[in-house]
């Protein structure tokens, strides 16, 4: 039975006009997020993951802009919403947990006041009701002594606690989709596992969808239902989590998996993907991954590949198209 679509992204094009030229950070990507699922988005730094997330919330600011495409939520194009509609949409429909909680939280206000503010902006409630809801949210994200933490400042909390505060703030209006942008960055391994376990628990408890952005495939394997692999602003592979790990099709996905350290291979040299991510300010022909790809042929360097379906996996690669067999 097909899952109900929550968010539909069609041909999303997000660009930044810089002094050196026009940078296309997200290059015509299309995908869906279904109700109740966890979608993982994976790729190296600078591949367009965070820009995609900000585009979903229509938060791209000059010199950037969403230059094309549609983002549909319940059939309404987010990119056509006015300021009043966007205020209601953000928080109620989609909320986001940003990468670094210390820069996202205001250091001069208590964490309680900051969550209170979100609740009161979106709901007509008294100060007492907002406080009670905030303490309930702090308890929900497993913060001990929530009544005490309510009156504390961000610098008084550990990194893991600050991340939980950010999650509580994002959940204040019961969103249908929670976007988590590198939620475990700068946390130690034990705290990373706790945060991921918490996100998974909240997803089931609140019946919401999760969009998890990370560069770490190991994180994705423990939580995602479906995975999108991004490279240089494009989606190069999209499949269910099991297929990504057992049968990767795109050479970039294959290389990312080889890069994961393994305790069983601790005597071997760590695998590295050769070359660098392309400069998106420059014009490129063919496949953007071709200069780093061990399978690349002349057709890869001269002709841009089209997305094709191999089984249930979408992949952007000449290897799986008819022209591969006759290509030089």
PDB file of C-alpha atoms in Angstrom:
ATOM      1  CA  UNK A   1       0.000   0.000   0.000  1.00  0.00           C
ATOM      2  CA  UNK A   2       1.449   3.357  -1.064  1.00  0.00           C
ATOM      3  CA  UNK A   3       2.294   5.789   1.730  1.00  0.00           C
ATOM      4  CA  UNK A   4       0.551   9.151   1.830  1.00  0.00           C
ATOM      5  CA  UNK A   5       2.736  11.975   0.502  1.00  0.00           C
ATOM      6  CA  UNK A   6       3.412  14.771   2.985  1.00  0.00           C
ATOM      7  CA  UNK A   7       5.873  16.927   1.011  1.00  0.00           C
ATOM      8  CA  UNK A   8       6.464  16.846  -2.734  1.00  0.00           C
ATOM      9  CA  UNK A   9       9.513  18.603  -4.183  1.00  0.00           C
ATOM     10  CA  UNK A  10       9.571  19.160  -7.947  1.00  0.00           C
ATOM     11  CA  UNK A  11      12.625  20.386  -9.913  1.00  0.00           C
ATOM     12  CA  UNK A  12      13.961  22.468  -7.007  1.00  0.00           C
ATOM     13  CA  UNK A  13      16.590  24.962  -8.153  1.00  0.00           C
ATOM     14  CA  UNK A  14      18.352  27.074  -5.507  1.00  0.00           C
ATOM     15  CA  UNK A  15      21.091  29.492  -6.523  1.00  0.00           C
ATOM     16  CA  UNK A  16      23.401  32.080  -4.952  1.00  0.00           C
ATOM     17  CA  UNK A  17      24.622  35.122  -6.865  1.00  0.00           C
ATOM     18  CA  UNK A  18      28.169  35.725  -5.645  1.00  0.00           C
ATOM     19  CA  UNK A  19      30.917  38.126  -6.693  1.00  0.00           C
ATOM     20  CA  UNK A  20      32.563  35.284  -8.647  1.00  0.00           C
ATOM     21  CA  UNK A  21      29.389  34.259 -10.471  1.00  0.00           C
ATOM     22  CA  UNK A  22      26.200  32.228 -10.080  1.00  0.00           C
ATOM     23  CA  UNK A  23      26.444  29.174  -7.809  1.00  0.00           C
ATOM     24  CA  UNK A  24      23.772  26.506  -8.231  1.00  0.00           C
ATOM     25  CA  UNK A  25      23.652  24.815  -4.821  1.00  0.00           C
ATOM     26  CA  UNK A  26      20.597  22.656  -5.571  1.00  0.00           C
ATOM     27  CA  UNK A  27      20.233  21.670  -9.197  1.00  0.00           C
ATOM     28  CA  UNK A  28      16.699  20.671 -10.208  1.00  0.00           C
ATOM     29  CA  UNK A  29      16.079  17.892  -7.672  1.00  0.00           C
ATOM     30  CA  UNK A  30      12.753  16.104  -7.142  1.00  0.00           C
ATOM     31  CA  UNK A  31      11.690  13.850  -4.256  1.00  0.00           C
ATOM     32  CA  UNK A  32       8.860  13.095  -1.848  1.00  0.00           C
ATOM     33  CA  UNK A  33       8.564  12.749   1.906  1.00  0.00           C
ATOM     34  CA  UNK A  34       5.848  10.393   3.102  1.00  0.00           C
ATOM     35  CA  UNK A  35       3.845  10.674   6.295  1.00  0.00           C
ATOM     36  CA  UNK A  36       5.452   8.853   9.204  1.00  0.00           C
ATOM     37  CA  UNK A  37       8.724   7.931   7.462  1.00  0.00           C
ATOM     38  CA  UNK A  38      12.331   8.848   8.160  1.00  0.00           C
ATOM     39  CA  UNK A  39      14.125  10.114   5.062  1.00  0.00           C
ATOM     40  CA  UNK A  40      17.901  10.301   5.277  1.00  0.00           C
ATOM     41  CA  UNK A  41      19.829  12.763   3.091  1.00  0.00           C
ATOM     42  CA  UNK A  42      23.535  11.975   2.841  1.00  0.00           C
ATOM     43  CA  UNK A  43      26.518  13.599   1.143  1.00  0.00           C
ATOM     44  CA  UNK A  44      29.791  15.416   1.668  1.00  0.00           C
ATOM     45  CA  UNK A  45      29.898  18.988   2.955  1.00  0.00           C
ATOM     46  CA  UNK A  46      28.814  21.440   0.267  1.00  0.00           C
ATOM     47  CA  UNK A  47      26.649  19.000  -1.690  1.00  0.00           C
ATOM     48  CA  UNK A  48      23.395  20.930  -1.045  1.00  0.00           C
ATOM     49  CA  UNK A  49      21.834  19.066   1.889  1.00  0.00           C
ATOM     50  CA  UNK A  50      21.306  22.026   4.223  1.00  0.00           C
ATOM     51  CA  UNK A  51      20.311  24.338   1.365  1.00  0.00           C
ATOM     52  CA  UNK A  52      17.627  21.804   0.411  1.00  0.00           C
ATOM     53  CA  UNK A  53      16.297  21.853   3.983  1.00  0.00           C
ATOM     54  CA  UNK A  54      16.248  25.654   4.153  1.00  0.00           C
ATOM     55  CA  UNK A  55      14.500  25.739   0.767  1.00  0.00           C
ATOM     56  CA  UNK A  56      11.705  23.519   2.142  1.00  0.00           C
ATOM     57  CA  UNK A  57      11.020  26.182   4.763  1.00  0.00           C
ATOM     58  CA  UNK A  58      11.452  29.031   2.240  1.00  0.00           C
ATOM     59  CA  UNK A  59      14.300  30.383   4.382  1.00  0.00           C
ATOM     60  CA  UNK A  60      16.796  31.126   1.607  1.00  0.00           C
ATOM     61  CA  UNK A  61      17.920  34.745   1.922  1.00  0.00           C
ATOM     62  CA  UNK A  62      19.872  37.042  -0.461  1.00  0.00           C
ATOM     63  CA  UNK A  63      22.247  36.596  -2.179  1.00  0.00           C
ATOM     64  CA  UNK A  64      20.496  33.235  -2.515  1.00  0.00           C
ATOM     65  CA  UNK A  65      17.045  32.471  -3.888  1.00  0.00           C
ATOM     66  CA  UNK A  66      14.901  29.547  -4.948  1.00  0.00           C
ATOM     67  CA  UNK A  67      15.075  30.142  -8.695  1.00  0.00           C
ATOM     68  CA  UNK A  68      12.744  27.380  -9.833  1.00  0.00           C
ATOM     69  CA  UNK A  69      10.592  24.408  -8.940  1.00  0.00           C
ATOM     70  CA  UNK A  70       7.774  23.712  -6.495  1.00  0.00           C
ATOM     71  CA  UNK A  71       7.540  22.583  -2.872  1.00  0.00           C
ATOM     72  CA  UNK A  72       4.046  21.245  -2.237  1.00  0.00           C
ATOM     73  CA  UNK A  73       2.598  20.592   1.213  1.00  0.00           C
ATOM     74  CA  UNK A  74      -0.974  19.287   1.111  1.00  0.00           C
ATOM     75  CA  UNK A  75      -1.124  20.604  -2.455  1.00  0.00           C
ATOM     76  CA  UNK A  76      -0.090  24.171  -1.510  1.00  0.00           C
ATOM     77  CA  UNK A  77       3.154  25.591  -2.931  1.00  0.00           C
ATOM     78  CA  UNK A  78       5.292  26.795  -0.009  1.00  0.00           C
ATOM     79  CA  UNK A  79       7.225  29.112  -2.346  1.00  0.00           C
ATOM     80  CA  UNK A  80       4.024  31.062  -3.112  1.00  0.00           C
ATOM     81  CA  UNK A  81       3.061  31.655   0.540  1.00  0.00           C
ATOM     82  CA  UNK A  82       2.975  35.196   1.951  1.00  0.00           C
ATOM     83  CA  UNK A  83       4.674  36.139   5.247  1.00  0.00           C
ATOM     84  CA  UNK A  84       1.602  35.436   7.385  1.00  0.00           C
ATOM     85  CA  UNK A  85       1.088  32.026   5.793  1.00  0.00           C
ATOM     86  CA  UNK A  86       4.778  31.176   6.211  1.00  0.00           C
ATOM     87  CA  UNK A  87       4.679  32.062   9.930  1.00  0.00           C
ATOM     88  CA  UNK A  88       1.883  29.552  10.406  1.00  0.00           C
ATOM     89  CA  UNK A  89       3.502  26.952   8.128  1.00  0.00           C
ATOM     90  CA  UNK A  90       6.860  27.023   9.920  1.00  0.00           C
ATOM     91  CA  UNK A  91       6.451  25.215  13.191  1.00  0.00           C
ATOM     92  CA  UNK A  92       2.950  23.888  12.581  1.00  0.00           C
ATOM     93  CA  UNK A  93       3.733  21.942   9.389  1.00  0.00           C
ATOM     94  CA  UNK A  94       7.544  21.744   9.288  1.00  0.00           C
ATOM     95  CA  UNK A  95      10.057  22.483  12.047  1.00  0.00           C
ATOM     96  CA  UNK A  96      13.841  22.314  11.941  1.00  0.00           C
ATOM     97  CA  UNK A  97      16.615  21.451  14.383  1.00  0.00           C
ATOM     98  CA  UNK A  98      19.698  23.334  13.211  1.00  0.00           C
ATOM     99  CA  UNK A  99      23.292  22.101  13.212  1.00  0.00           C
ATOM    100  CA  UNK A 100      24.805  23.972  16.150  1.00  0.00           C
ATOM    101  CA  UNK A 101      22.509  24.576  19.138  1.00  0.00           C
ATOM    102  CA  UNK A 102      24.873  27.036  20.815  1.00  0.00           C
ATOM    103  CA  UNK A 103      24.562  29.462  17.891  1.00  0.00           C
ATOM    104  CA  UNK A 104      20.828  28.810  17.450  1.00  0.00           C
ATOM    105  CA  UNK A 105      19.910  29.509  21.077  1.00  0.00           C
ATOM    106  CA  UNK A 106      19.999  33.091  22.378  1.00  0.00           C
ATOM    107  CA  UNK A 107      22.626  33.257  25.172  1.00  0.00           C
ATOM    108  CA  UNK A 108      20.878  36.091  27.081  1.00  0.00           C
ATOM    109  CA  UNK A 109      17.506  34.330  27.532  1.00  0.00           C
ATOM    110  CA  UNK A 110      16.717  31.222  29.544  1.00  0.00           C
ATOM    111  CA  UNK A 111      15.874  28.074  27.594  1.00  0.00           C
ATOM    112  CA  UNK A 112      12.388  28.206  29.111  1.00  0.00           C
ATOM    113  CA  UNK A 113      11.729  31.705  27.797  1.00  0.00           C
ATOM    114  CA  UNK A 114      12.905  30.732  24.331  1.00  0.00           C
ATOM    115  CA  UNK A 115      10.572  27.729  24.087  1.00  0.00           C
ATOM    116  CA  UNK A 116       7.736  29.786  25.653  1.00  0.00           C
ATOM    117  CA  UNK A 117       8.104  32.348  22.878  1.00  0.00           C
ATOM    118  CA  UNK A 118       7.607  29.716  20.149  1.00  0.00           C
ATOM    119  CA  UNK A 119       4.472  28.395  21.866  1.00  0.00           C
ATOM    120  CA  UNK A 120       2.956  31.864  22.351  1.00  0.00           C
ATOM    121  CA  UNK A 121       3.667  32.962  18.759  1.00  0.00           C
ATOM    122  CA  UNK A 122       1.721  30.015  17.366  1.00  0.00           C
ATOM    123  CA  UNK A 123      -0.941  29.570  20.070  1.00  0.00           C
ATOM    124  CA  UNK A 124      -3.139  31.924  22.084  1.00  0.00           C
ATOM    125  CA  UNK A 125      -2.163  30.768  25.556  1.00  0.00           C
ATOM    126  CA  UNK A 126      -1.371  32.455  28.867  1.00  0.00           C
ATOM    127  CA  UNK A 127       2.139  32.737  30.305  1.00  0.00           C
ATOM    128  CA  UNK A 128       1.299  30.000  32.806  1.00  0.00           C
ATOM    129  CA  UNK A 129       0.028  27.649  30.083  1.00  0.00           C
ATOM    130  CA  UNK A 130       3.131  28.291  27.951  1.00  0.00           C
ATOM    131  CA  UNK A 131       5.372  27.534  30.941  1.00  0.00           C
ATOM    132  CA  UNK A 132       3.555  24.292  31.696  1.00  0.00           C
ATOM    133  CA  UNK A 133       3.766  23.228  28.025  1.00  0.00           C
ATOM    134  CA  UNK A 134       7.498  24.072  27.951  1.00  0.00           C
ATOM    135  CA  UNK A 135       8.213  21.960  31.041  1.00  0.00           C
ATOM    136  CA  UNK A 136       6.195  19.137  29.482  1.00  0.00           C
ATOM    137  CA  UNK A 137       8.318  19.379  26.309  1.00  0.00           C
ATOM    138  CA  UNK A 138      11.568  19.381  28.304  1.00  0.00           C
ATOM    139  CA  UNK A 139      10.367  16.256  30.069  1.00  0.00           C
ATOM    140  CA  UNK A 140       9.377  14.711  26.724  1.00  0.00           C
ATOM    141  CA  UNK A 141      12.945  15.042  25.378  1.00  0.00           C
ATOM    142  CA  UNK A 142      14.350  13.390  28.529  1.00  0.00           C
ATOM    143  CA  UNK A 143      15.855  16.476  30.172  1.00  0.00           C
ATOM    144  CA  UNK A 144      16.176  15.759  33.914  1.00  0.00           C
ATOM    145  CA  UNK A 145      14.772  18.263  36.425  1.00  0.00           C
ATOM    146  CA  UNK A 146      12.828  20.179  33.722  1.00  0.00           C
ATOM    147  CA  UNK A 147      11.442  22.746  36.193  1.00  0.00           C
ATOM    148  CA  UNK A 148      15.013  23.711  37.120  1.00  0.00           C
ATOM    149  CA  UNK A 149      16.320  23.640  33.529  1.00  0.00           C
ATOM    150  CA  UNK A 150      13.475  25.971  32.516  1.00  0.00           C
ATOM    151  CA  UNK A 151      15.245  28.848  34.273  1.00  0.00           C
ATOM    152  CA  UNK A 152      18.775  28.045  33.087  1.00  0.00           C
ATOM    153  CA  UNK A 153      20.754  29.665  30.260  1.00  0.00           C
ATOM    154  CA  UNK A 154      22.211  27.784  27.258  1.00  0.00           C
ATOM    155  CA  UNK A 155      25.798  28.033  28.560  1.00  0.00           C
ATOM    156  CA  UNK A 156      24.746  26.165  31.722  1.00  0.00           C
ATOM    157  CA  UNK A 157      23.770  23.087  29.711  1.00  0.00           C
ATOM    158  CA  UNK A 158      25.913  20.425  28.066  1.00  0.00           C
ATOM    159  CA  UNK A 159      25.997  20.047  24.270  1.00  0.00           C
ATOM    160  CA  UNK A 160      23.615  17.085  24.410  1.00  0.00           C
ATOM    161  CA  UNK A 161      21.201  19.008  26.644  1.00  0.00           C
ATOM    162  CA  UNK A 162      21.250  22.025  24.301  1.00  0.00           C
ATOM    163  CA  UNK A 163      20.449  19.738  21.379  1.00  0.00           C
ATOM    164  CA  UNK A 164      17.487  18.335  23.331  1.00  0.00           C
ATOM    165  CA  UNK A 165      16.294  21.891  24.021  1.00  0.00           C
ATOM    166  CA  UNK A 166      16.409  22.587  20.261  1.00  0.00           C
ATOM    167  CA  UNK A 167      14.360  19.437  19.623  1.00  0.00           C
ATOM    168  CA  UNK A 168      11.839  20.478  22.295  1.00  0.00           C
ATOM    169  CA  UNK A 169      11.537  23.909  20.683  1.00  0.00           C
ATOM    170  CA  UNK A 170      10.981  22.351  17.247  1.00  0.00           C
ATOM    171  CA  UNK A 171       8.253  20.092  18.669  1.00  0.00           C
ATOM    172  CA  UNK A 172       6.397  22.949  20.382  1.00  0.00           C
ATOM    173  CA  UNK A 173       3.666  23.085  17.712  1.00  0.00           C
ATOM    174  CA  UNK A 174       3.427  19.348  16.892  1.00  0.00           C
ATOM    175  CA  UNK A 175       4.855  19.575  13.335  1.00  0.00           C
ATOM    176  CA  UNK A 176       4.094  16.971  10.694  1.00  0.00           C
ATOM    177  CA  UNK A 177       7.736  16.980   9.564  1.00  0.00           C
ATOM    178  CA  UNK A 178      10.834  17.486  11.711  1.00  0.00           C
ATOM    179  CA  UNK A 179      14.027  18.355   9.799  1.00  0.00           C
ATOM    180  CA  UNK A 180      17.205  17.467  11.704  1.00  0.00           C
ATOM    181  CA  UNK A 181      20.319  19.025  10.167  1.00  0.00           C
ATOM    182  CA  UNK A 182      23.393  17.129  11.407  1.00  0.00           C
ATOM    183  CA  UNK A 183      21.795  16.712  14.876  1.00  0.00           C
ATOM    184  CA  UNK A 184      24.746  14.774  16.306  1.00  0.00           C
ATOM    185  CA  UNK A 185      27.583  17.054  15.084  1.00  0.00           C
ATOM    186  CA  UNK A 186      30.093  17.937  17.844  1.00  0.00           C
ATOM    187  CA  UNK A 187      28.534  15.444  20.282  1.00  0.00           C
ATOM    188  CA  UNK A 188      30.464  12.500  21.675  1.00  0.00           C
ATOM    189  CA  UNK A 189      29.538   9.009  20.513  1.00  0.00           C
ATOM    190  CA  UNK A 190      27.468   8.097  23.583  1.00  0.00           C
ATOM    191  CA  UNK A 191      25.408  11.300  23.377  1.00  0.00           C
ATOM    192  CA  UNK A 192      24.989  10.857  19.591  1.00  0.00           C
ATOM    193  CA  UNK A 193      23.344   7.490  20.176  1.00  0.00           C
ATOM    194  CA  UNK A 194      21.058   8.971  22.840  1.00  0.00           C
ATOM    195  CA  UNK A 195      19.943  11.832  20.571  1.00  0.00           C
ATOM    196  CA  UNK A 196      19.219   9.466  17.650  1.00  0.00           C
ATOM    197  CA  UNK A 197      17.282   7.120  19.924  1.00  0.00           C
ATOM    198  CA  UNK A 198      15.283  10.101  21.202  1.00  0.00           C
ATOM    199  CA  UNK A 199      14.467  11.303  17.660  1.00  0.00           C
ATOM    200  CA  UNK A 200      13.288   7.806  16.727  1.00  0.00           C
ATOM    201  CA  UNK A 201      11.118   7.566  19.845  1.00  0.00           C
ATOM    202  CA  UNK A 202       9.549  10.989  19.251  1.00  0.00           C
ATOM    203  CA  UNK A 203       8.797  10.134  15.629  1.00  0.00           C
ATOM    204  CA  UNK A 204       6.690   7.145  16.722  1.00  0.00           C
ATOM    205  CA  UNK A 205       5.193   8.909  19.728  1.00  0.00           C
ATOM    206  CA  UNK A 206       4.088  12.009  17.774  1.00  0.00           C
ATOM    207  CA  UNK A 207       3.370  10.250  14.456  1.00  0.00           C
ATOM    208  CA  UNK A 208       5.515  12.630  12.412  1.00  0.00           C
ATOM    209  CA  UNK A 209       7.973  12.312   9.535  1.00  0.00           C
ATOM    210  CA  UNK A 210      11.694  12.944   9.941  1.00  0.00           C
ATOM    211  CA  UNK A 211      14.143  14.347   7.383  1.00  0.00           C
ATOM    212  CA  UNK A 212      17.614  13.556   8.733  1.00  0.00           C
ATOM    213  CA  UNK A 213      20.568  15.336   7.111  1.00  0.00           C
ATOM    214  CA  UNK A 214      24.028  13.907   7.700  1.00  0.00           C
ATOM    215  CA  UNK A 215      27.368  13.096   6.082  1.00  0.00           C
ATOM    216  CA  UNK A 216      27.567   9.888   8.148  1.00  0.00           C
ATOM    217  CA  UNK A 217      26.068   6.766   6.581  1.00  0.00           C
ATOM    218  CA  UNK A 218      26.452   4.912   9.880  1.00  0.00           C
ATOM    219  CA  UNK A 219      23.944   7.333  11.434  1.00  0.00           C
ATOM    220  CA  UNK A 220      21.485   6.726   8.592  1.00  0.00           C
ATOM    221  CA  UNK A 221      21.668   2.927   8.931  1.00  0.00           C
ATOM    222  CA  UNK A 222      20.246   3.053  12.443  1.00  0.00           C
ATOM    223  CA  UNK A 223      17.254   5.300  11.804  1.00  0.00           C
ATOM    224  CA  UNK A 224      16.263   5.888   8.128  1.00  0.00           C
ATOM    225  CA  UNK A 225      13.563   4.123   6.127  1.00  0.00           C
ATOM    226  CA  UNK A 226      14.620   5.633   2.803  1.00  0.00           C
ATOM    227  CA  UNK A 227      17.864   7.334   1.751  1.00  0.00           C
ATOM    228  CA  UNK A 228      18.771  10.054  -0.748  1.00  0.00           C
ATOM    229  CA  UNK A 229      22.437  10.424  -1.738  1.00  0.00           C
ATOM    230  CA  UNK A 230      23.349  13.952  -2.866  1.00  0.00           C
ATOM    231  CA  UNK A 231      26.427  15.067  -4.767  1.00  0.00           C
ATOM    232  CA  UNK A 232      27.181  18.578  -6.067  1.00  0.00           C
ATOM    233  CA  UNK A 233      23.556  19.708  -5.770  1.00  0.00           C
ATOM    234  CA  UNK A 234      22.074  16.627  -7.461  1.00  0.00           C
ATOM    235  CA  UNK A 235      20.363  13.480  -6.230  1.00  0.00           C
ATOM    236  CA  UNK A 236      22.545  10.649  -7.525  1.00  0.00           C
ATOM    237  CA  UNK A 237      20.750   7.760  -5.824  1.00  0.00           C
ATOM    238  CA  UNK A 238      17.488   7.189  -3.953  1.00  0.00           C
ATOM    239  CA  UNK A 239      16.417   3.870  -2.418  1.00  0.00           C
ATOM    240  CA  UNK A 240      15.175   2.193   0.736  1.00  0.00           C
ATOM    241  CA  UNK A 241      17.836   2.008   3.444  1.00  0.00           C
ATOM    242  CA  UNK A 242      18.513  -1.742   3.008  1.00  0.00           C
ATOM    243  CA  UNK A 243      19.211  -1.378  -0.724  1.00  0.00           C
ATOM    244  CA  UNK A 244      21.662   1.464  -0.185  1.00  0.00           C
ATOM    245  CA  UNK A 245      23.780  -0.665   2.154  1.00  0.00           C
ATOM    246  CA  UNK A 246      23.495  -4.068   0.457  1.00  0.00           C
ATOM    247  CA  UNK A 247      23.338  -3.070  -3.208  1.00  0.00           C
ATOM    248  CA  UNK A 248      24.661   0.471  -3.833  1.00  0.00           C
ATOM    249  CA  UNK A 249      24.353   1.399  -7.506  1.00  0.00           C
ATOM    250  CA  UNK A 250      25.956   4.800  -7.937  1.00  0.00           C
ATOM    251  CA  UNK A 251      29.790   4.854  -7.786  1.00  0.00           C
ATOM    252  CA  UNK A 252      29.608   7.730  -5.287  1.00  0.00           C
ATOM    253  CA  UNK A 253      27.391   5.725  -2.914  1.00  0.00           C
ATOM    254  CA  UNK A 254      29.763   2.788  -3.278  1.00  0.00           C
ATOM    255  CA  UNK A 255      32.728   5.042  -2.447  1.00  0.00           C
ATOM    256  CA  UNK A 256      30.972   6.508   0.612  1.00  0.00           C
ATOM    257  CA  UNK A 257      30.351   3.018   1.966  1.00  0.00           C
ATOM    258  CA  UNK A 258      33.991   2.062   1.416  1.00  0.00           C
ATOM    259  CA  UNK A 259      34.982   5.133   3.434  1.00  0.00           C
ATOM    260  CA  UNK A 260      33.260   3.882   6.606  1.00  0.00           C
ATOM    261  CA  UNK A 261      35.931   2.654   9.059  1.00  0.00           C
ATOM    262  CA  UNK A 262      35.605  -0.984  10.070  1.00  0.00           C
ATOM    263  CA  UNK A 263      36.978  -2.696  13.188  1.00  0.00           C
ATOM    264  CA  UNK A 264      37.402  -5.925  11.183  1.00  0.00           C
ATOM    265  CA  UNK A 265      39.689  -4.101   8.747  1.00  0.00           C
ATOM    266  CA  UNK A 266      41.687  -2.056  11.229  1.00  0.00           C
ATOM    267  CA  UNK A 267      44.991  -3.030   9.660  1.00  0.00           C
ATOM    268  CA  UNK A 268      44.026  -1.689   6.250  1.00  0.00           C
ATOM    269  CA  UNK A 269      44.590   1.862   5.086  1.00  0.00           C
ATOM    270  CA  UNK A 270      41.477   4.044   5.362  1.00  0.00           C
ATOM    271  CA  UNK A 271      39.745   4.386   1.983  1.00  0.00           C
ATOM    272  CA  UNK A 272      39.453   7.921   0.609  1.00  0.00           C
ATOM    273  CA  UNK A 273      37.524   9.156  -2.410  1.00  0.00           C
ATOM    274  CA  UNK A 274      40.114  10.656  -4.723  1.00  0.00           C
ATOM    275  CA  UNK A 275      39.818  14.226  -5.993  1.00  0.00           C
ATOM    276  CA  UNK A 276      37.632  17.075  -4.795  1.00  0.00           C
ATOM    277  CA  UNK A 277      33.987  18.114  -5.000  1.00  0.00           C
ATOM    278  CA  UNK A 278      33.619  20.217  -8.190  1.00  0.00           C
ATOM    279  CA  UNK A 279      33.592  24.010  -8.060  1.00  0.00           C
ATOM    280  CA  UNK A 280      29.950  24.795  -8.780  1.00  0.00           C
ATOM    281  CA  UNK A 281      30.813  28.309  -9.937  1.00  0.00           C
ATOM    282  CA  UNK A 282      32.448  26.774 -13.007  1.00  0.00           C
ATOM    283  CA  UNK A 283      30.734  25.250 -16.015  1.00  0.00           C
ATOM    284  CA  UNK A 284      30.939  21.435 -16.160  1.00  0.00           C
ATOM    285  CA  UNK A 285      30.128  18.931 -18.894  1.00  0.00           C
ATOM    286  CA  UNK A 286      29.003  15.364 -18.374  1.00  0.00           C
ATOM    287  CA  UNK A 287      28.638  13.690 -14.996  1.00  0.00           C
ATOM    288  CA  UNK A 288      29.833  15.834 -12.078  1.00  0.00           C
ATOM    289  CA  UNK A 289      31.302  12.783 -10.351  1.00  0.00           C
ATOM    290  CA  UNK A 290      33.231  11.584 -13.426  1.00  0.00           C
ATOM    291  CA  UNK A 291      36.619  13.135 -12.436  1.00  0.00           C
ATOM    292  CA  UNK A 292      36.557  11.065  -9.212  1.00  0.00           C
ATOM    293  CA  UNK A 293      34.884   7.903 -10.566  1.00  0.00           C
ATOM    294  CA  UNK A 294      36.850   4.683 -11.158  1.00  0.00           C
ATOM    295  CA  UNK A 295      34.304   3.524 -13.760  1.00  0.00           C
ATOM    296  CA  UNK A 296      34.206   6.746 -15.807  1.00  0.00           C
ATOM    297  CA  UNK A 297      34.294   6.526 -19.612  1.00  0.00           C
ATOM    298  CA  UNK A 298      34.346   9.228 -22.277  1.00  0.00           C
ATOM    299  CA  UNK A 299      30.543   9.412 -22.316  1.00  0.00           C
ATOM    300  CA  UNK A 300      30.587  10.229 -18.586  1.00  0.00           C
ATOM    301  CA  UNK A 301      32.884  13.205 -19.187  1.00  0.00           C
ATOM    302  CA  UNK A 302      30.927  14.631 -22.122  1.00  0.00           C
ATOM    303  CA  UNK A 303      27.230  13.723 -21.661  1.00  0.00           C
ATOM    304  CA  UNK A 304      25.139  14.536 -18.601  1.00  0.00           C
ATOM    305  CA  UNK A 305      23.404  11.377 -17.297  1.00  0.00           C
ATOM    306  CA  UNK A 306      19.654  11.100 -16.795  1.00  0.00           C
ATOM    307  CA  UNK A 307      17.975   9.552 -13.784  1.00  0.00           C
ATOM    308  CA  UNK A 308      16.750   5.998 -14.375  1.00  0.00           C
ATOM    309  CA  UNK A 309      14.984   3.315 -12.350  1.00  0.00           C
ATOM    310  CA  UNK A 310      16.849   0.090 -11.573  1.00  0.00           C
ATOM    311  CA  UNK A 311      14.482  -2.137  -9.640  1.00  0.00           C
ATOM    312  CA  UNK A 312      13.125   0.238  -6.993  1.00  0.00           C
ATOM    313  CA  UNK A 313      16.247   2.396  -6.939  1.00  0.00           C
ATOM    314  CA  UNK A 314      16.536   5.741  -8.745  1.00  0.00           C
ATOM    315  CA  UNK A 315      20.087   6.345  -9.924  1.00  0.00           C
ATOM    316  CA  UNK A 316      21.791   9.113 -11.924  1.00  0.00           C
ATOM    317  CA  UNK A 317      24.493   7.196 -13.794  1.00  0.00           C
ATOM    318  CA  UNK A 318      25.373   6.149 -17.351  1.00  0.00           C
ATOM    319  CA  UNK A 319      26.227   2.615 -16.131  1.00  0.00           C
ATOM    320  CA  UNK A 320      22.551   1.714 -15.987  1.00  0.00           C
ATOM    321  CA  UNK A 321      21.480   3.248 -19.295  1.00  0.00           C
ATOM    322  CA  UNK A 322      21.466   1.694 -22.765  1.00  0.00           C
ATOM    323  CA  UNK A 323      24.229   4.017 -23.982  1.00  0.00           C
ATOM    324  CA  UNK A 324      26.716   2.446 -21.522  1.00  0.00           C
ATOM    325  CA  UNK A 325      27.109  -0.769 -23.514  1.00  0.00           C
ATOM    326  CA  UNK A 326      27.983   1.055 -26.745  1.00  0.00           C
ATOM    327  CA  UNK A 327      29.947   3.898 -25.138  1.00  0.00           C
ATOM    328  CA  UNK A 328      33.715   4.082 -25.770  1.00  0.00           C
TER     329      UNK A 328
END
